[in-house]
Short mmCIF file of C-alpha atoms in Angstrom, two decimals:
data_model
loop_
_atom_site.label_atom_id
_atom_site.label_comp_id
_atom_site.label_asym_id
_atom_site.label_seq_id
_atom_site.Cartn_x
_atom_site.Cartn_y
_atom_site.Cartn_z
CA MET A 1 -15.79 0.65 34.25
CA ASP A 2 -16.72 -3.18 34.92
CA ASN A 3 -20.15 -2.66 33.85
CA GLU A 4 -19.03 -0.07 31.16
CA SER A 5 -19.22 -0.62 27.02
CA ILE A 6 -16.99 1.05 24.84
CA GLN A 7 -17.66 2.05 21.26
CA TYR A 8 -14.98 3.13 19.30
CA ASP A 9 -16.64 4.72 16.14
CA CYS A 10 -13.85 5.53 13.45
CA PHE A 11 -15.77 7.52 10.93
CA ARG A 12 -15.77 10.47 12.78
CA GLY A 13 -13.11 9.53 15.51
CA CYS A 14 -14.38 9.19 19.02
CA ALA A 15 -15.41 6.31 21.37
CA VAL A 16 -18.26 5.78 22.71
CA VAL A 17 -18.94 5.23 26.33
CA SER A 18 -21.98 3.12 27.58
CA GLY A 19 -22.71 3.84 31.43
CA PRO A 20 -24.44 1.77 33.76
CA GLN A 21 -27.80 3.93 33.72
CA GLU A 22 -30.03 2.86 30.71
CA GLY A 23 -29.75 5.73 27.98
CA GLU A 24 -26.70 7.12 30.11
CA ILE A 25 -23.95 7.91 26.62
CA SER A 26 -20.95 9.60 26.27
CA CYS A 27 -18.47 10.27 23.70
CA ASN A 28 -14.58 10.65 24.39
CA TYR A 29 -12.44 12.54 21.14
CA ARG A 30 -10.02 9.67 19.65
CA ALA A 31 -7.40 12.02 17.25
CA GLY A 32 -5.68 8.79 16.25
CA CYS A 33 -9.40 7.16 14.66
CA CYS A 34 -9.77 10.80 12.24
CA LYS A 35 -9.09 10.94 8.47
CA LEU A 36 -7.84 13.88 7.54
CA SER A 37 -6.07 14.57 10.83
CA ASP A 38 -3.74 17.62 10.93
CA ARG A 39 -0.82 18.02 13.46
CA ASN A 40 -1.08 20.67 16.08
CA TRP A 41 2.33 22.18 15.90
CA LEU A 42 1.90 25.04 17.19
CA LYS A 43 -0.11 23.29 20.19
CA GLY A 44 0.51 25.96 23.23
CA VAL A 45 1.51 28.98 20.79
CA ASP A 46 -1.36 31.62 21.42
CA ASP A 47 -1.21 34.71 19.31
CA GLY A 48 -4.84 35.85 19.13
CA SER A 49 -5.47 35.76 15.28
CA CYS A 50 -8.03 32.82 15.33
CA SER A 51 -9.33 32.75 18.57
CA ASP A 52 -13.07 32.50 17.79
CA ILE A 53 -12.51 30.52 14.87
CA PHE A 54 -11.83 26.57 15.58
CA GLU A 55 -12.37 23.90 13.10
CA VAL A 56 -14.91 21.01 13.23
CA ARG A 57 -15.56 18.21 12.02
CA PHE A 58 -18.21 15.09 10.94
CA LYS A 59 -18.00 11.70 9.66
CA ASN A 60 -15.45 10.55 7.59
CA THR A 61 -14.25 13.16 6.07
CA ARG A 62 -15.86 16.22 6.05
CA LYS A 63 -14.93 19.51 8.32
CA ASN A 64 -15.83 23.16 7.84
CA PHE A 65 -14.48 26.57 10.01
CA TYR A 66 -17.40 27.65 12.23
CA VAL A 67 -17.52 31.12 14.50
CA ASN A 68 -17.81 31.29 17.98
CA ASP A 69 -20.04 34.40 19.04
CA SER A 70 -20.92 33.72 22.29
CA GLN A 71 -17.11 33.56 23.23
CA GLN A 72 -17.42 30.09 25.53
CA LYS A 73 -14.83 28.17 26.16
CA LEU A 74 -14.15 25.30 24.00
CA ASP A 75 -10.82 23.02 23.41
CA VAL A 76 -9.84 20.73 20.94
CA GLY A 77 -12.07 16.89 21.18
CA ASP A 78 -15.51 19.46 22.90
CA MET A 79 -18.50 18.10 21.48
CA VAL A 80 -20.01 21.68 19.93
CA ILE A 81 -23.48 22.02 18.10
CA VAL A 82 -23.06 24.19 15.15
CA GLU A 83 -25.21 25.55 12.78
CA ALA A 84 -26.43 23.77 10.02
CA ALA A 85 -27.94 24.38 6.37
CA ASN A 86 -32.34 23.16 8.30
CA GLY A 87 -31.53 23.01 12.16
CA HIS A 88 -28.63 22.29 13.66
CA ASP A 89 -25.46 19.58 13.52
CA LEU A 90 -23.41 18.22 15.71
CA GLY A 91 -19.33 17.90 15.25
CA ILE A 92 -16.28 17.59 17.11
CA VAL A 93 -13.78 20.61 17.71
CA THR A 94 -10.31 19.30 15.86
CA LEU A 95 -8.40 22.49 15.86
CA ALA A 96 -8.37 25.53 17.81
CA GLY A 97 -5.94 28.42 17.74
CA PRO A 98 -3.09 29.92 15.64
CA ILE A 99 -2.58 26.57 13.80
CA VAL A 100 -6.55 27.71 12.37
CA ALA A 101 -5.47 30.58 10.16
CA ARG A 102 -2.27 28.52 8.07
CA GLN A 103 -4.85 25.67 7.63
CA MET A 104 -8.01 28.34 6.51
CA ALA A 105 -5.05 29.82 4.45
CA CYS A 106 -4.16 25.99 2.67
CA LYS A 107 -7.83 25.78 2.08
CA GLY A 108 -7.90 29.05 1.05
CA VAL A 109 -11.12 30.21 2.94
CA SER A 110 -10.57 33.93 3.46
CA ARG A 111 -11.57 35.66 6.68
CA ASP A 112 -12.84 38.87 5.49
CA THR A 113 -14.93 36.74 2.37
CA HIS A 114 -16.22 33.65 3.79
CA GLU A 115 -19.53 33.31 5.34
CA PHE A 116 -18.51 31.44 8.83
CA ARG A 117 -21.71 29.54 10.98
CA ARG A 118 -22.20 29.35 13.88
CA ILE A 119 -20.83 27.00 16.92
CA TYR A 120 -24.49 27.28 19.11
CA ARG A 121 -22.87 25.44 22.67
CA LYS A 122 -21.72 22.33 23.66
CA ALA A 123 -23.50 19.23 23.00
CA LYS A 124 -25.52 17.83 26.14
CA PRO A 125 -26.48 14.57 26.80
CA ALA A 126 -29.60 14.71 25.31
CA ASP A 127 -27.33 15.81 22.39
CA ILE A 128 -25.70 12.81 22.51
CA GLN A 129 -28.10 10.48 22.46
CA LYS A 130 -30.13 11.78 20.03
CA TRP A 131 -27.26 11.98 17.55
CA GLN A 132 -26.44 8.72 18.28
CA GLU A 133 -29.51 7.65 17.26
CA SER A 134 -29.87 8.81 13.86
CA ILE A 135 -26.23 7.40 13.64
CA ALA A 136 -27.50 3.51 13.88
CA ARG A 137 -29.90 3.71 11.59
CA GLU A 138 -27.43 5.46 8.55
CA HIS A 139 -26.33 1.27 7.86
CA GLU A 140 -29.46 0.76 7.68
CA THR A 141 -31.07 3.71 5.16
CA MET A 142 -27.89 3.15 3.06
CA ILE A 143 -29.00 -0.41 2.44
CA LYS A 144 -32.55 -0.07 1.10
CA ALA A 145 -31.96 3.33 -0.36
CA ARG A 146 -28.98 1.32 -2.96
CA LYS A 147 -32.17 -1.54 -3.44
CA ILE A 148 -34.40 1.79 -4.41
CA ALA A 149 -32.11 2.77 -7.22
CA ALA A 150 -31.56 -0.82 -8.24
CA GLU A 151 -35.62 -0.78 -9.12
CA LEU A 152 -35.80 2.88 -10.69
CA GLY A 153 -33.27 1.39 -12.42
CA LEU A 154 -30.83 4.32 -12.02
CA GLU A 155 -27.02 3.93 -12.93
CA MET A 156 -25.52 4.91 -10.06
CA LYS A 157 -23.98 3.65 -6.81
CA ILE A 158 -24.89 4.88 -3.32
CA GLY A 159 -21.31 5.16 -1.80
CA ASP A 160 -22.16 6.36 2.38
CA VAL A 161 -25.05 8.40 4.00
CA GLU A 162 -24.31 10.92 6.82
CA PHE A 163 -27.18 12.01 9.10
CA GLN A 164 -27.58 14.72 10.45
CA GLY A 165 -26.92 15.39 14.16
CA ASP A 166 -30.66 15.97 14.95
CA GLY A 167 -31.74 13.39 12.46
CA THR A 168 -33.83 15.75 10.26
CA LYS A 169 -31.52 15.19 7.18
CA ALA A 170 -29.56 13.20 5.49
CA ILE A 171 -27.05 13.25 2.97
CA PHE A 172 -26.41 10.54 0.22
CA TYR A 173 -22.84 9.88 -1.04
CA TYR A 174 -23.03 8.36 -4.55
CA ILE A 175 -20.73 7.12 -7.77
CA ALA A 176 -22.22 7.86 -11.50
CA ASP A 177 -20.16 7.83 -14.58
CA ARG A 178 -23.65 9.31 -16.18
CA ARG A 179 -25.54 12.16 -15.82
CA VAL A 180 -28.43 10.96 -13.15
CA ASP A 181 -31.89 12.20 -13.02
CA PHE A 182 -32.84 12.05 -9.48
CA ARG A 183 -35.67 13.55 -8.79
CA GLN A 184 -38.26 10.59 -8.95
CA LEU A 185 -35.64 8.80 -6.71
CA ILE A 186 -35.26 12.29 -3.82
CA LYS A 187 -39.36 12.20 -4.04
CA VAL A 188 -39.01 7.84 -2.88
CA PHE A 189 -36.78 8.82 -0.33
CA ALA A 190 -38.70 11.11 1.28
CA GLU A 191 -41.56 9.14 1.90
CA GLU A 192 -39.06 6.52 3.09
CA PHE A 193 -37.40 8.05 5.49
CA ARG A 194 -38.77 10.82 6.37
CA ILE A 195 -36.22 13.56 6.14
CA ARG A 196 -35.09 15.92 4.11
CA ILE A 197 -32.16 14.62 1.82
CA GLU A 198 -29.46 15.58 -0.25
CA MET A 199 -27.24 13.72 -2.92
CA LYS A 200 -23.53 14.81 -3.31
CA GLN A 201 -21.72 13.11 -6.49
CA ILE A 202 -18.49 12.11 -5.02
CA GLY A 203 -15.65 10.39 -7.51
CA ALA A 204 -14.04 6.44 -7.08
CA ARG A 205 -10.46 8.28 -5.34
CA GLN A 206 -13.13 10.49 -3.06
CA GLU A 207 -15.63 7.32 -2.33
CA ALA A 208 -11.83 5.14 -0.73
CA GLY A 209 -11.57 7.82 0.91
CA LEU A 210 -14.78 8.07 3.15
CA ILE A 211 -14.42 4.04 3.74
CA GLY A 212 -10.51 4.10 4.71
CA GLY A 213 -8.28 0.97 4.49
CA LEU A 214 -5.77 -0.05 3.90
CA GLY A 215 -3.58 -0.11 0.89
CA VAL A 216 -1.13 -2.89 -0.51
CA CYS A 217 1.95 -1.42 1.51
CA GLY A 218 0.42 -2.06 4.36
CA ARG A 219 -0.43 1.31 5.58
CA GLU A 220 -3.13 3.36 5.26
CA LEU A 221 -4.90 4.57 2.17
CA CYS A 222 -3.71 8.15 1.92
CA CYS A 223 -6.95 9.21 0.33
CA ALA A 224 -8.15 8.84 4.13
CA ASN A 225 -5.04 9.64 5.32
CA TYR A 226 -3.84 13.34 4.05
CA ILE A 227 -4.93 13.47 0.67
CA THR A 228 -7.23 16.49 -0.13
CA SER A 229 -6.97 17.02 -3.15
CA PHE A 230 -6.73 14.82 -6.58
CA GLN A 231 -4.46 15.34 -9.86
CA SER A 232 -4.70 13.01 -12.29
CA ILE A 233 -2.59 10.55 -13.00
CA SER A 234 -1.87 8.57 -16.36
CA THR A 235 -0.16 5.25 -17.69
CA SER A 236 3.06 8.01 -18.11
CA ALA A 237 4.01 8.21 -14.85
CA ALA A 238 4.10 4.38 -14.49
CA ARG A 239 6.51 4.74 -17.91
CA CYS A 240 8.73 6.74 -17.22
CA GLN A 241 9.16 4.86 -13.94
CA ASP A 242 10.23 1.53 -15.82
CA LEU A 243 6.68 -0.49 -13.84
CA SER A 244 5.24 -2.75 -15.17
CA LEU A 245 2.22 -1.69 -16.69
CA ASN A 246 -0.18 -4.22 -15.45
CA PRO A 247 -3.78 -2.72 -14.45
CA GLN A 248 -4.17 -5.05 -11.47
CA LYS A 249 -0.27 -3.86 -9.46
CA LEU A 250 -1.39 -0.30 -10.50
CA ALA A 251 -4.97 0.20 -9.53
CA GLY A 252 -5.54 1.19 -5.78
CA GLN A 253 -8.77 -0.17 -4.15
CA CYS A 254 -10.55 2.16 -5.77
CA GLY A 255 -9.96 0.68 -8.98
CA LYS A 256 -8.20 3.72 -10.62
CA LEU A 257 -4.21 4.28 -10.66
CA LYS A 258 -3.02 4.99 -6.80
CA CYS A 259 -2.19 8.10 -6.29
CA CYS A 260 1.65 7.12 -5.76
CA LEU A 261 2.20 6.64 -8.58
CA ASN A 262 3.31 10.96 -8.83
CA TYR A 263 4.61 11.15 -5.54
CA GLU A 264 8.42 10.60 -7.71
CA VAL A 265 7.32 10.99 -10.83
CA ALA A 266 9.43 14.44 -10.21
CA ASN A 267 12.60 12.73 -9.37
CA TYR A 268 12.36 10.68 -12.14
CA LEU A 269 12.02 12.56 -14.75
CA ASP A 270 15.37 14.71 -13.42
CA ALA A 271 17.64 11.71 -13.12
CA GLN A 272 16.10 10.63 -16.81
CA SER A 273 17.81 14.29 -18.25
CA ARG A 274 21.04 12.92 -17.09
CA ILE A 275 21.08 10.51 -19.54
CA PRO A 276 21.62 9.99 -22.46
CA LYS A 277 19.12 8.55 -25.30
CA VAL A 278 21.38 5.36 -27.03
CA GLN A 279 19.79 4.78 -29.68
CA GLY A 280 22.15 1.92 -31.22
CA PRO A 281 24.64 -0.74 -30.38
CA LEU A 282 28.21 1.35 -28.67
CA GLU A 283 31.41 0.60 -30.78
CA PHE A 284 33.87 -0.84 -29.30
CA GLU A 285 37.12 -2.69 -31.29
CA ASP A 286 36.05 -6.11 -29.93
CA GLY A 287 32.29 -5.85 -30.89
CA LEU A 288 29.41 -3.87 -30.19
CA ALA A 289 27.78 -3.72 -27.04
CA TYR A 290 24.13 -2.91 -26.91
CA LEU A 291 22.15 -1.53 -23.89
CA ARG A 292 20.35 -3.68 -21.39
CA LYS A 293 18.51 -2.32 -18.87
CA THR A 294 19.30 0.66 -17.14
CA ASP A 295 19.10 2.18 -13.69
CA ILE A 296 17.18 5.36 -13.60
CA LEU A 297 18.04 6.28 -9.70
CA LYS A 298 21.45 5.29 -9.65
CA GLU A 299 22.09 6.67 -13.97
CA THR A 300 23.58 3.21 -14.55
CA MET A 301 22.97 1.51 -18.01
CA TYR A 302 24.19 -1.78 -18.55
CA PHE A 303 25.48 -2.92 -21.74
CA SER A 304 26.15 -6.85 -23.38
CA TYR A 305 28.00 -7.58 -26.21
CA ASP A 306 24.68 -10.61 -26.75
CA ARG A 307 21.80 -8.34 -27.91
CA ASN A 308 18.65 -11.21 -26.49
CA SER A 309 20.75 -12.74 -23.27
CA ASP A 310 21.78 -11.01 -20.04
CA ALA A 311 24.36 -12.92 -19.11
CA GLU A 312 27.22 -10.66 -18.32
CA LEU A 313 26.40 -7.01 -18.13
CA TYR A 314 28.67 -4.19 -18.33
CA ALA A 315 27.99 -1.30 -15.97
CA LEU A 316 28.26 2.25 -17.31
CA ASP A 317 27.81 5.97 -15.89
CA ALA A 318 25.61 7.70 -18.06
CA SER A 319 28.03 10.27 -18.06
CA GLU A 320 30.61 7.41 -19.56
CA VAL A 321 28.40 6.52 -22.13
CA ARG A 322 28.15 9.84 -23.06
CA GLU A 323 31.55 10.63 -23.65
CA ILE A 324 32.05 7.09 -25.94
CA MET A 325 28.86 8.29 -27.96
CA GLU A 326 30.97 11.27 -28.59
CA MET A 327 33.67 9.05 -29.50
CA ASN A 328 31.75 6.56 -31.70
CA ARG A 329 30.23 9.52 -33.98
CA ASN A 330 34.45 10.79 -34.47
CA GLY A 331 34.81 7.57 -35.77
CA GLU A 332 36.67 6.70 -32.49
CA ARG A 333 36.29 3.38 -30.77
CA PRO A 334 37.85 2.43 -26.80
CA ALA A 335 38.80 -0.88 -26.46
CA SER A 336 36.98 -3.00 -24.74
CA LEU A 337 33.98 -3.14 -21.87
CA ARG A 338 35.93 -6.49 -21.27
CA THR A 339 38.65 -4.28 -19.97
CA GLU A 340 36.39 -2.33 -17.26
CA PRO A 341 36.85 -4.69 -13.11
CA GLU A 342 34.49 -6.83 -12.43
CA PRO A 343 33.00 -7.02 -9.33
CA ALA A 344 34.36 -9.15 -7.03
CA VAL A 345 31.52 -11.46 -5.95
CA PRO A 346 30.77 -12.37 -2.07
CA GLU A 347 32.04 -16.20 -1.16
CA PHE A 348 28.70 -17.13 0.61
CA VAL A 349 29.71 -18.22 4.26
CA THR A 350 27.47 -20.17 6.42
CA ALA A 351 26.04 -18.60 9.66
CA VAL A 352 27.69 -21.58 11.37
CA GLY A 353 31.32 -21.23 10.31
CA ASP A 354 33.18 -24.51 9.07
CA ASP A 355 30.57 -26.85 10.68
CA SER A 356 28.78 -29.09 9.46
CA ILE A 357 25.15 -28.05 9.13
CA SER A 358 23.97 -31.89 10.07
CA ARG A 359 25.94 -31.72 13.19
CA PHE A 360 22.17 -32.03 14.81
CA ASP A 361 20.74 -34.57 12.71
CA SER A 362 20.27 -37.97 14.59
CA PRO A 363 23.19 -40.01 14.22
CA ARG A 364 22.54 -43.11 12.31
CA ARG A 365 22.70 -46.20 13.92
CA LYS A 366 25.25 -49.13 12.47
CA ARG A 367 23.81 -52.77 12.20
CA ASN A 368 25.48 -54.74 14.24
CA ARG A 369 28.24 -57.43 12.38
CA LYS A 370 26.98 -61.20 13.19
CA LYS A 371 28.64 -62.52 16.35
CA ARG A 372 31.78 -64.88 15.81
CA SER A 373 32.32 -67.76 17.90
CA ARG A 374 35.36 -67.80 18.94
CA SER A 375 36.67 -70.33 16.19
CA GLY A 376 35.90 -67.46 14.02
CA ALA A 377 33.69 -69.01 12.32
CA ALA A 378 29.95 -66.87 12.29
CA ALA A 379 27.01 -68.04 14.25
CA PRO A 380 24.33 -69.76 12.83
CA ALA A 381 21.06 -68.52 12.30
CA ASP A 382 18.45 -69.37 14.15
CA GLY A 383 17.26 -73.06 13.08
CA VAL A 384 19.80 -73.58 10.76
CA PRO A 385 22.23 -76.70 11.30
CA ALA A 386 25.57 -75.49 12.66
CA GLN A 387 26.51 -78.47 10.06
CA ALA A 388 24.80 -77.35 7.46
CA ALA A 389 26.12 -73.53 7.78
CA GLU A 390 29.17 -74.73 7.73
CA ASP A 391 29.07 -76.62 4.49
CA ARG A 392 27.64 -73.19 2.52
CA LYS A 393 30.51 -70.98 4.60
CA PRO A 394 32.68 -70.54 1.45
CA SER A 395 37.04 -71.13 2.46
CA SER A 396 38.83 -68.57 3.63
CA GLY A 397 40.86 -68.39 0.75
CA ALA A 398 38.50 -67.30 -1.76
CA SER A 399 36.29 -65.39 0.67
CA ARG A 400 39.15 -62.93 1.29
CA ARG A 401 40.02 -62.88 -2.66
CA THR A 402 36.24 -62.26 -3.28
CA ARG A 403 36.16 -58.85 -0.47
CA GLU A 404 39.62 -58.22 -2.22
CA HIS A 405 37.90 -57.28 -5.70
CA ARG A 406 35.30 -56.12 -4.46
CA GLY A 407 37.20 -54.00 -2.75
CA GLY A 408 35.84 -55.05 1.24
CA ARG A 409 37.62 -54.96 4.17
CA ARG A 410 39.66 -57.86 4.83
CA PRO A 411 38.05 -60.51 7.49
CA GLN A 412 39.21 -60.37 10.58
CA GLY A 413 39.67 -63.78 12.96
CA LYS A 414 40.93 -66.45 11.95
CA GLY A 415 40.95 -66.37 7.93
CA GLN A 416 42.97 -63.94 8.22
CA ASN A 417 45.29 -65.65 10.08
CA ASP A 418 45.14 -68.93 7.24
CA GLY A 419 45.69 -66.70 4.84
CA ALA A 420 49.01 -65.40 6.02
CA GLY A 421 49.94 -68.81 6.83
CA GLU A 422 49.50 -69.62 2.44
#
């Protein structure tokens, strides 16, 4: 293992291991890297329903069902050579057993009417070597294809390129808002790359699923994780959830509205059906209460006596609001919103209890007072004669009155004794 190098290919869900000898390559299946992977919850169960049909996965989210006519033993993770429109392709077996029948029913594939292509055999080291050589050309081919499309003035974006396992064909995935005449483009591609060309148009959401990535929630993109069919999403989904209509917050990495906006629309619509529509203020004996905000999922409505302020809000259930509106229609007015018990606000308690938060700070050093002599007189400063310092010192009585007037402490020593004697 010291002389081997491992390269993880998350686009195809495998790990490529290069051996110590030149040209020695092996691939291992990695289920965690697969996009749109399915959990085989029937693993270990064999009812014989789909023993000869397998799901084979290729680059990104491209999958298909193939039949095993040769009756050779295959298992999940095997590299297989399958039939293609021209030549052959190489893929990875991702599903086998009874779960395949349920997956076919989910995708609308019938065993009686669908024409399954065949699985020829397991891939040999020479097939894997040729497959890896074709994969190494994909990025460079995509960059050149984008330049050629720009030179021809075509309004399209080539998002990805996928080579066939035998290296004789490539699929170019492109995005275009309008219809594109790429007949001249295909001729240029065929002359430049010397392969068969297949152009496949995809949408912006499908491109995000092919490329993959992480969303603002920190999780893998839903289009690359499990979404197979994309539904239309409008701003009404954001309005019914009281979301800010900010395009930067509502748009995903594909530039379209996020798919997750549709996840909770049904719950919000169900809750809104039980919330009354308040057209005007509620009438109380002490004034009018105006609706300020609504918590849809909790079915709680907040009212205030000031139509322009949220300083004092009173919460009412939707059922209570409906009753009050019925009372107002009959000419009745409830007493007041202020009779409702106010919610108890918890007092702030520090994590350290009653201790001071400054107990960890280093204590400040107090300035040393001037040292006094035994006689009570302050020591003269350096370089100042003792007599001059004594002449500038006020009398003890004046010093005491000045300190008392300023609120200072009474001096200790001789001055205090003299004052007591007076």
